Structure formats: structure tokens, C-alpha cells
Amino acid sequence: ELKVEQNPLFLSMQEGKNYTIYCNYSTTSDRLYWYRQDPGKSLESLFVLLSNGAVKQEGRLMASLDTKARLSTLHITAAVHDLSATYFCAVDIGDFNKFYFGSGTKLNVKP
Amino acid sequence: DVKVTQSSRYLVKRTGEKVFLECVQDMDHENMFWYRQDPGLGLRLIYFSYDVKMKEKGDIPEGYSVSREKKERFSLILESASTNQTSMYLCASRLRGSGNTIYFGEGSWLTVV
């Protein structure tokens, strides 16, 4: 059974600090996705990583993928309150591209 | 913009009722999904459809069925609702093929009493 594990599950940080969220997965895949969910809302796509060594950046967020280690990271630089949300990673596998999600990391950035 | 529309945002149903959750996408996507989201458990795949009339079970299909008679519409059916099916249900769609991201609907909050 495919497992997608994120850590930490909860993260409380001060504005201006840096931190990294980790996403490990248990099967071979070179397709990894990051999503953001605001409270009471649905998920929106942040990044799509499609090869070993892929790196994508948007504002204060940067995502990377190491397929050999089966690890993706989401790095937050100089956090601001607006980044407070729950972040999910997902892996797609199989012939029909079923998506499997991690449990999510709830990020709270304190002013 | 991709639009995935779930017909009901909030529903309250009684135990034993049959419940239909409807989802429509306007982007001609082949793949459609139903997930449920519960605190601490993340998103769990209920059913997946890769084409009209085609479906696959996800990780937690028990107590649910689905219908995909038209490409744009994917329905989730709770044959006899139970209180442990109280949850948020998320519909999603994507274009077939590697590297295409999923687009989610706004979610349907179902309470079974």
C-alpha cells in the first residue's frame, strides 16, 4: 500500500523565520504535487514536480524533489502571516494516475 | 479557469437516507475523483473514474458507490447514510496524462444525524 507521509503535521513559527516541510513516499514515482488549503476552503495547486532534482519557486515558497530518496521538501523563506494554511503533498502512480495525499501540515505563522 | 462544481455545500441527512453528491467539471477532463477529508486523516480516496462509465475503488469505498454516465459529471452515492460518514467530501478532476495536476471543487460538508 502506498504511503505518503508529511512532517511535521503542525508547525507554528514566527514571521520572518525559515522552515521546511518534508514529504516522504513509499513507492517509485517521479510526479509529486503540492497543494495549499485555507480553513474551510478547498485545495489549490501550488507546484508540480516531474523529475528528479526538479525545483519550483513561487514567492516565499520553494519545492524540490529527490526521487531517489523518495522525498520532496517545501521550503518557506521569511514566513509571513498570509502563508498560514494547511499544505498537502500528493503522489500520482499507476496507469490511471491515481493521486495519494499526505496527511497535511498545518502551518501557523504568528505575527 | 477550470471549474469543478459541487452541487451542495452543506447537507444534513438522517441515518439510513440515500444521499447523492453531484459534481460537474467544465474542462473535458477524463479523470474524476471523490475524496473525503477528516481531521488528522488527510484526504482519502473513495472512488476514481478514468472515463465515462469506468470506475475504480479507492482506499475506502465501503458504503459508497459512484456513477459516471457523462464525462462532465461524477456522482457519489451513499446508499444508506451512517453517522460515521459525516465528513467533508471533495470532488476533483484532471486531464489524463502524467504531470497534470488535480483541480478541486469547493467541497460538500455532510452531517448525518
PDB file of C-alpha atoms in Angstrom:
ATOM      1  CA  GLU A   1       0.000   0.000   0.000  1.00  0.00           C
ATOM      2  CA  LEU A   2       1.337   3.416  -0.938  1.00  0.00           C
ATOM      3  CA  LYS A   3       2.151   5.682   1.984  1.00  0.00           C
ATOM      4  CA  VAL A   4       2.714   9.409   1.740  1.00  0.00           C
ATOM      5  CA  GLU A   5       3.993  10.878   4.989  1.00  0.00           C
ATOM      6  CA  GLN A   6       4.425  14.513   5.828  1.00  0.00           C
ATOM      7  CA  ASN A   7       6.220  16.026   8.737  1.00  0.00           C
ATOM      8  CA  PRO A   8       5.725  17.941  10.767  1.00  0.00           C
ATOM      9  CA  LEU A   9       1.949  17.718  10.994  1.00  0.00           C
ATOM     10  CA  PHE A  10       1.764  21.023  12.844  1.00  0.00           C
ATOM     11  CA  LEU A  11       4.133  23.919  12.582  1.00  0.00           C
ATOM     12  CA  SER A  12       3.934  27.167  14.472  1.00  0.00           C
ATOM     13  CA  MET A  13       6.514  29.738  13.504  1.00  0.00           C
ATOM     14  CA  GLN A  14       7.271  33.394  13.816  1.00  0.00           C
ATOM     15  CA  GLU A  15       7.137  35.772  10.919  1.00  0.00           C
ATOM     16  CA  GLY A  16      10.485  36.201   9.252  1.00  0.00           C
ATOM     17  CA  LYS A  17      11.750  32.691  10.039  1.00  0.00           C
ATOM     18  CA  ASN A  18      12.598  29.893   7.616  1.00  0.00           C
ATOM     19  CA  TYR A  19      11.359  26.356   7.791  1.00  0.00           C
ATOM     20  CA  THR A  20      10.973  23.171   5.731  1.00  0.00           C
ATOM     21  CA  ILE A  21       8.119  20.713   5.379  1.00  0.00           C
ATOM     22  CA  TYR A  22       9.039  17.175   4.362  1.00  0.00           C
ATOM     23  CA  CYS A  23       7.102  14.708   2.255  1.00  0.00           C
ATOM     24  CA  ASN A  24       8.215  11.078   2.025  1.00  0.00           C
ATOM     25  CA  TYR A  25       6.536   8.477  -0.142  1.00  0.00           C
ATOM     26  CA  SER A  26       6.890   4.741  -0.237  1.00  0.00           C
ATOM     27  CA  THR A  27       6.835   3.822  -3.908  1.00  0.00           C
ATOM     28  CA  THR A  28       8.632   4.806  -7.064  1.00  0.00           C
ATOM     29  CA  SER A  29       7.233   7.934  -8.634  1.00  0.00           C
ATOM     30  CA  ASP A  30       8.656  10.983 -10.337  1.00  0.00           C
ATOM     31  CA  ARG A  31       5.473  13.020 -10.068  1.00  0.00           C
ATOM     32  CA  LEU A  32       4.900  15.000  -6.897  1.00  0.00           C
ATOM     33  CA  TYR A  33       2.427  17.795  -6.271  1.00  0.00           C
ATOM     34  CA  TRP A  34       1.964  20.393  -3.543  1.00  0.00           C
ATOM     35  CA  TYR A  35      -1.343  21.976  -2.594  1.00  0.00           C
ATOM     36  CA  ARG A  36      -2.500  24.628  -0.175  1.00  0.00           C
ATOM     37  CA  GLN A  37      -5.781  24.613   1.743  1.00  0.00           C
ATOM     38  CA  ASP A  38      -7.144  27.602   3.662  1.00  0.00           C
ATOM     39  CA  PRO A  39      -9.571  26.925   6.532  1.00  0.00           C
ATOM     40  CA  GLY A  40     -12.998  25.945   5.264  1.00  0.00           C
ATOM     41  CA  LYS A  41     -11.842  26.061   1.679  1.00  0.00           C
ATOM     42  CA  SER A  42     -10.814  23.603  -0.961  1.00  0.00           C
ATOM     43  CA  LEU A  43      -7.310  22.756  -2.134  1.00  0.00           C
ATOM     44  CA  GLU A  44      -5.444  24.780  -4.696  1.00  0.00           C
ATOM     45  CA  SER A  45      -2.438  23.659  -6.656  1.00  0.00           C
ATOM     46  CA  LEU A  46       0.940  25.172  -5.748  1.00  0.00           C
ATOM     47  CA  PHE A  47       3.629  23.156  -7.503  1.00  0.00           C
ATOM     48  CA  VAL A  48       4.025  20.262  -9.901  1.00  0.00           C
ATOM     49  CA  LEU A  49       7.386  18.449  -9.788  1.00  0.00           C
ATOM     50  CA  LEU A  50       8.006  15.976 -12.568  1.00  0.00           C
ATOM     51  CA  SER A  51      11.591  14.804 -12.403  1.00  0.00           C
ATOM     52  CA  ASN A  52      14.448  14.066 -10.067  1.00  0.00           C
ATOM     53  CA  GLY A  53      16.061  17.297  -8.994  1.00  0.00           C
ATOM     54  CA  ALA A  54      13.102  19.431 -10.034  1.00  0.00           C
ATOM     55  CA  VAL A  55      12.841  22.722  -8.179  1.00  0.00           C
ATOM     56  CA  LYS A  56       9.990  25.207  -8.375  1.00  0.00           C
ATOM     57  CA  GLN A  57       9.662  28.556  -6.622  1.00  0.00           C
ATOM     58  CA  GLU A  58       6.786  30.937  -6.092  1.00  0.00           C
ATOM     59  CA  GLY A  59       7.299  33.895  -3.799  1.00  0.00           C
ATOM     60  CA  ARG A  60       8.472  32.672  -0.388  1.00  0.00           C
ATOM     61  CA  LEU A  61       7.828  29.001  -1.179  1.00  0.00           C
ATOM     62  CA  MET A  62      10.229  26.644  -2.902  1.00  0.00           C
ATOM     63  CA  ALA A  63       9.586  22.973  -3.602  1.00  0.00           C
ATOM     64  CA  SER A  64      12.080  20.316  -4.625  1.00  0.00           C
ATOM     65  CA  LEU A  65      12.019  16.632  -5.489  1.00  0.00           C
ATOM     66  CA  ASP A  66      14.559  13.853  -4.901  1.00  0.00           C
ATOM     67  CA  THR A  67      13.108  10.740  -6.491  1.00  0.00           C
ATOM     68  CA  LYS A  68      15.971   8.520  -5.363  1.00  0.00           C
ATOM     69  CA  ALA A  69      15.291   9.358  -1.730  1.00  0.00           C
ATOM     70  CA  ARG A  70      11.518   9.468  -2.412  1.00  0.00           C
ATOM     71  CA  LEU A  71      11.480  12.837  -0.720  1.00  0.00           C
ATOM     72  CA  SER A  72      10.080  16.240  -1.527  1.00  0.00           C
ATOM     73  CA  THR A  73      10.566  19.375   0.504  1.00  0.00           C
ATOM     74  CA  LEU A  74       8.601  22.603   0.713  1.00  0.00           C
ATOM     75  CA  HIS A  75      10.823  25.376   1.996  1.00  0.00           C
ATOM     76  CA  ILE A  76       9.402  28.560   3.455  1.00  0.00           C
ATOM     77  CA  THR A  77      11.610  31.623   3.444  1.00  0.00           C
ATOM     78  CA  ALA A  78      10.961  34.588   5.745  1.00  0.00           C
ATOM     79  CA  ALA A  79       7.444  33.444   6.595  1.00  0.00           C
ATOM     80  CA  VAL A  80       4.547  35.903   6.649  1.00  0.00           C
ATOM     81  CA  HIS A  81       1.129  35.510   8.246  1.00  0.00           C
ATOM     82  CA  ASP A  82      -0.547  35.080   4.852  1.00  0.00           C
ATOM     83  CA  LEU A  83       1.197  31.732   4.446  1.00  0.00           C
ATOM     84  CA  SER A  84      -0.820  30.276   7.317  1.00  0.00           C
ATOM     85  CA  ALA A  85      -2.697  27.315   5.811  1.00  0.00           C
ATOM     86  CA  THR A  86      -2.530  23.544   5.546  1.00  0.00           C
ATOM     87  CA  TYR A  87      -0.110  22.202   2.948  1.00  0.00           C
ATOM     88  CA  PHE A  88      -0.516  18.825   1.313  1.00  0.00           C
ATOM     89  CA  CYS A  89       1.793  16.834  -0.875  1.00  0.00           C
ATOM     90  CA  ALA A  90       0.492  14.180  -3.258  1.00  0.00           C
ATOM     91  CA  VAL A  91       1.963  11.458  -5.430  1.00  0.00           C
ATOM     92  CA  ASP A  92       0.387  10.013  -8.527  1.00  0.00           C
ATOM     93  CA  ILE A  93       1.001   6.412  -9.529  1.00  0.00           C
ATOM     94  CA  GLY A  94      -0.346   3.732 -11.707  1.00  0.00           C
ATOM     95  CA  ASP A  95      -1.650   3.519 -15.193  1.00  0.00           C
ATOM     96  CA  PHE A  96      -4.579   5.754 -14.495  1.00  0.00           C
ATOM     97  CA  ASN A  97      -2.781   8.269 -12.342  1.00  0.00           C
ATOM     98  CA  LYS A  98      -4.494   7.815  -9.017  1.00  0.00           C
ATOM     99  CA  PHE A  99      -3.436  10.507  -6.573  1.00  0.00           C
ATOM    100  CA  TYR A 100      -2.477   9.776  -2.975  1.00  0.00           C
ATOM    101  CA  PHE A 101      -2.202  12.580  -0.443  1.00  0.00           C
ATOM    102  CA  GLY A 102      -0.203  13.074   2.699  1.00  0.00           C
ATOM    103  CA  SER A 103      -1.953  13.980   5.960  1.00  0.00           C
ATOM    104  CA  GLY A 104      -1.166  17.640   5.567  1.00  0.00           C
ATOM    105  CA  THR A 105       0.972  20.100   7.525  1.00  0.00           C
ATOM    106  CA  LYS A 106      -0.913  22.821   9.321  1.00  0.00           C
ATOM    107  CA  LEU A 107       1.216  25.938   9.311  1.00  0.00           C
ATOM    108  CA  ASN A 108       0.533  28.842  11.641  1.00  0.00           C
ATOM    109  CA  VAL A 109       2.683  31.920  11.175  1.00  0.00           C
ATOM    110  CA  LYS A 110       2.480  34.227  14.136  1.00  0.00           C
ATOM    111  CA  PRO A 111       2.888  37.958  13.670  1.00  0.00           C
TER     112      PRO A 111
ATOM    113  CA  ASP B   1     -10.262  28.805 -15.469  1.00  0.00           C
ATOM    114  CA  VAL B   2     -11.029  25.223 -14.544  1.00  0.00           C
ATOM    115  CA  LYS B   3     -14.313  24.911 -12.749  1.00  0.00           C
ATOM    116  CA  VAL B   4     -15.293  21.942 -10.606  1.00  0.00           C
ATOM    117  CA  THR B   5     -18.711  22.479  -9.114  1.00  0.00           C
ATOM    118  CA  GLN B   6     -20.210  20.517  -6.288  1.00  0.00           C
ATOM    119  CA  SER B   7     -23.952  20.923  -6.113  1.00  0.00           C
ATOM    120  CA  SER B   8     -24.346  21.125  -2.332  1.00  0.00           C
ATOM    121  CA  ARG B   9     -22.015  22.875   0.090  1.00  0.00           C
ATOM    122  CA  TYR B  10     -23.817  21.848   3.273  1.00  0.00           C
ATOM    123  CA  LEU B  11     -26.167  18.919   3.814  1.00  0.00           C
ATOM    124  CA  VAL B  12     -27.780  17.380   6.857  1.00  0.00           C
ATOM    125  CA  LYS B  13     -29.227  13.903   6.358  1.00  0.00           C
ATOM    126  CA  ARG B  14     -30.728  11.274   8.591  1.00  0.00           C
ATOM    127  CA  THR B  15     -29.237   7.853   9.226  1.00  0.00           C
ATOM    128  CA  GLY B  16     -30.419   5.394   6.604  1.00  0.00           C
ATOM    129  CA  GLU B  17     -31.204   8.013   3.958  1.00  0.00           C
ATOM    130  CA  LYS B  18     -29.848   7.698   0.445  1.00  0.00           C
ATOM    131  CA  VAL B  19     -27.580  10.634  -0.332  1.00  0.00           C
ATOM    132  CA  PHE B  20     -26.414  11.921  -3.694  1.00  0.00           C
ATOM    133  CA  LEU B  21     -23.444  14.232  -4.045  1.00  0.00           C
ATOM    134  CA  GLU B  22     -23.104  15.692  -7.506  1.00  0.00           C
ATOM    135  CA  CYS B  23     -20.009  17.042  -9.169  1.00  0.00           C
ATOM    136  CA  VAL B  24     -19.617  18.701 -12.567  1.00  0.00           C
ATOM    137  CA  GLN B  25     -16.459  19.855 -14.312  1.00  0.00           C
ATOM    138  CA  ASP B  26     -16.302  22.066 -17.377  1.00  0.00           C
ATOM    139  CA  MET B  27     -12.842  21.247 -18.715  1.00  0.00           C
ATOM    140  CA  ASP B  28     -13.440  17.961 -20.558  1.00  0.00           C
ATOM    141  CA  HIS B  29     -11.242  16.105 -18.060  1.00  0.00           C
ATOM    142  CA  GLU B  30     -11.130  12.331 -18.318  1.00  0.00           C
ATOM    143  CA  ASN B  31     -10.239  11.651 -14.678  1.00  0.00           C
ATOM    144  CA  MET B  32     -12.535  12.438 -11.797  1.00  0.00           C
ATOM    145  CA  PHE B  33     -12.175  11.657  -8.108  1.00  0.00           C
ATOM    146  CA  TRP B  34     -14.094  11.605  -4.864  1.00  0.00           C
ATOM    147  CA  TYR B  35     -12.182  12.105  -1.621  1.00  0.00           C
ATOM    148  CA  ARG B  36     -13.277  12.509   1.923  1.00  0.00           C
ATOM    149  CA  GLN B  37     -11.371  14.703   4.325  1.00  0.00           C
ATOM    150  CA  ASP B  38     -11.370  14.145   8.063  1.00  0.00           C
ATOM    151  CA  PRO B  39      -9.258  15.886  10.717  1.00  0.00           C
ATOM    152  CA  GLY B  40      -5.950  14.102  11.213  1.00  0.00           C
ATOM    153  CA  LEU B  41      -6.567  11.701   8.349  1.00  0.00           C
ATOM    154  CA  GLY B  42      -5.900  13.951   5.384  1.00  0.00           C
ATOM    155  CA  LEU B  43      -7.606  13.135   2.104  1.00  0.00           C
ATOM    156  CA  ARG B  44      -8.689   9.578   1.462  1.00  0.00           C
ATOM    157  CA  LEU B  45      -9.672   8.368  -1.984  1.00  0.00           C
ATOM    158  CA  ILE B  46     -13.144   6.859  -2.160  1.00  0.00           C
ATOM    159  CA  TYR B  47     -13.561   6.250  -5.883  1.00  0.00           C
ATOM    160  CA  PHE B  48     -11.874   7.266  -9.072  1.00  0.00           C
ATOM    161  CA  SER B  49     -13.180   7.359 -12.630  1.00  0.00           C
ATOM    162  CA  TYR B  50     -10.873   7.418 -15.633  1.00  0.00           C
ATOM    163  CA  ASP B  51     -13.563   7.644 -18.290  1.00  0.00           C
ATOM    164  CA  VAL B  52     -17.313   7.572 -18.792  1.00  0.00           C
ATOM    165  CA  LYS B  53     -18.841   4.539 -17.086  1.00  0.00           C
ATOM    166  CA  MET B  54     -15.400   3.468 -15.840  1.00  0.00           C
ATOM    167  CA  LYS B  55     -14.533   3.476 -12.158  1.00  0.00           C
ATOM    168  CA  GLU B  56     -12.019   2.132  -9.712  1.00  0.00           C
ATOM    169  CA  LYS B  57     -12.230   1.721  -5.974  1.00  0.00           C
ATOM    170  CA  GLY B  58     -10.009   3.857  -3.853  1.00  0.00           C
ATOM    171  CA  ASP B  59      -8.915   3.152  -0.316  1.00  0.00           C
ATOM    172  CA  ILE B  60     -12.281   3.477   1.414  1.00  0.00           C
ATOM    173  CA  PRO B  61     -15.100   2.501  -0.989  1.00  0.00           C
ATOM    174  CA  GLU B  62     -17.232   0.680   1.567  1.00  0.00           C
ATOM    175  CA  GLY B  63     -20.641   2.267   1.964  1.00  0.00           C
ATOM    176  CA  TYR B  64     -20.287   4.304  -1.221  1.00  0.00           C
ATOM    177  CA  SER B  65     -20.993   3.896  -4.903  1.00  0.00           C
ATOM    178  CA  VAL B  66     -20.445   6.184  -7.873  1.00  0.00           C
ATOM    179  CA  SER B  67     -21.936   6.942 -11.234  1.00  0.00           C
ATOM    180  CA  ARG B  68     -20.352   8.484 -14.334  1.00  0.00           C
ATOM    181  CA  GLU B  69     -22.860   8.486 -17.150  1.00  0.00           C
ATOM    182  CA  LYS B  70     -21.482  11.628 -18.779  1.00  0.00           C
ATOM    183  CA  LYS B  71     -17.909  12.815 -18.985  1.00  0.00           C
ATOM    184  CA  GLU B  72     -18.518  16.040 -17.097  1.00  0.00           C
ATOM    185  CA  ARG B  73     -20.494  14.578 -14.191  1.00  0.00           C
ATOM    186  CA  PHE B  74     -19.385  12.258 -11.386  1.00  0.00           C
ATOM    187  CA  SER B  75     -21.829  11.399  -8.630  1.00  0.00           C
ATOM    188  CA  LEU B  76     -21.133   9.910  -5.230  1.00  0.00           C
ATOM    189  CA  ILE B  77     -23.916   7.889  -3.652  1.00  0.00           C
ATOM    190  CA  LEU B  78     -24.303   6.896  -0.044  1.00  0.00           C
ATOM    191  CA  GLU B  79     -26.819   4.064  -0.244  1.00  0.00           C
ATOM    192  CA  SER B  80     -27.725   4.207   3.432  1.00  0.00           C
ATOM    193  CA  ALA B  81     -26.062   7.069   5.249  1.00  0.00           C
ATOM    194  CA  SER B  82     -24.477   6.410   8.616  1.00  0.00           C
ATOM    195  CA  THR B  83     -23.093   8.789  11.226  1.00  0.00           C
ATOM    196  CA  ASN B  84     -19.517   7.706  10.501  1.00  0.00           C
ATOM    197  CA  GLN B  85     -19.945   9.148   7.025  1.00  0.00           C
ATOM    198  CA  THR B  86     -20.200  12.641   8.450  1.00  0.00           C
ATOM    199  CA  SER B  87     -17.316  14.379   6.724  1.00  0.00           C
ATOM    200  CA  MET B  88     -16.218  16.831   4.078  1.00  0.00           C
ATOM    201  CA  TYR B  89     -16.364  15.377   0.590  1.00  0.00           C
ATOM    202  CA  LEU B  90     -14.153  16.748  -2.142  1.00  0.00           C
ATOM    203  CA  CYS B  91     -14.650  16.156  -5.827  1.00  0.00           C
ATOM    204  CA  ALA B  92     -11.738  16.676  -8.197  1.00  0.00           C
ATOM    205  CA  SER B  93     -10.863  16.319 -11.838  1.00  0.00           C
ATOM    206  CA  ARG B  94      -7.789  16.294 -14.022  1.00  0.00           C
ATOM    207  CA  LEU B  95      -6.711  15.830 -17.580  1.00  0.00           C
ATOM    208  CA  ARG B  96      -5.412  12.346 -18.271  1.00  0.00           C
ATOM    209  CA  GLY B  97      -1.640  12.036 -18.522  1.00  0.00           C
ATOM    210  CA  SER B  98       1.422  12.366 -16.395  1.00  0.00           C
ATOM    211  CA  GLY B  99       2.104  15.619 -14.685  1.00  0.00           C
ATOM    212  CA  ASN B 100      -1.349  17.121 -14.860  1.00  0.00           C
ATOM    213  CA  THR B 101      -2.491  18.479 -11.553  1.00  0.00           C
ATOM    214  CA  ILE B 102      -5.840  17.896  -9.881  1.00  0.00           C
ATOM    215  CA  TYR B 103      -8.470  20.607  -9.627  1.00  0.00           C
ATOM    216  CA  PHE B 104     -10.789  20.501  -6.661  1.00  0.00           C
ATOM    217  CA  GLY B 105     -14.339  21.583  -6.078  1.00  0.00           C
ATOM    218  CA  GLU B 106     -15.294  23.668  -3.073  1.00  0.00           C
ATOM    219  CA  GLY B 107     -16.290  20.648  -1.006  1.00  0.00           C
ATOM    220  CA  SER B 108     -19.541  19.333   0.431  1.00  0.00           C
ATOM    221  CA  TRP B 109     -19.954  19.237   4.183  1.00  0.00           C
ATOM    222  CA  LEU B 110     -22.208  16.303   5.035  1.00  0.00           C
ATOM    223  CA  THR B 111     -23.622  15.742   8.502  1.00  0.00           C
ATOM    224  CA  VAL B 112     -25.514  12.516   9.162  1.00  0.00           C
ATOM    225  CA  VAL B 113     -27.689  12.596  12.269  1.00  0.00           C
TER     226      VAL B 113
END
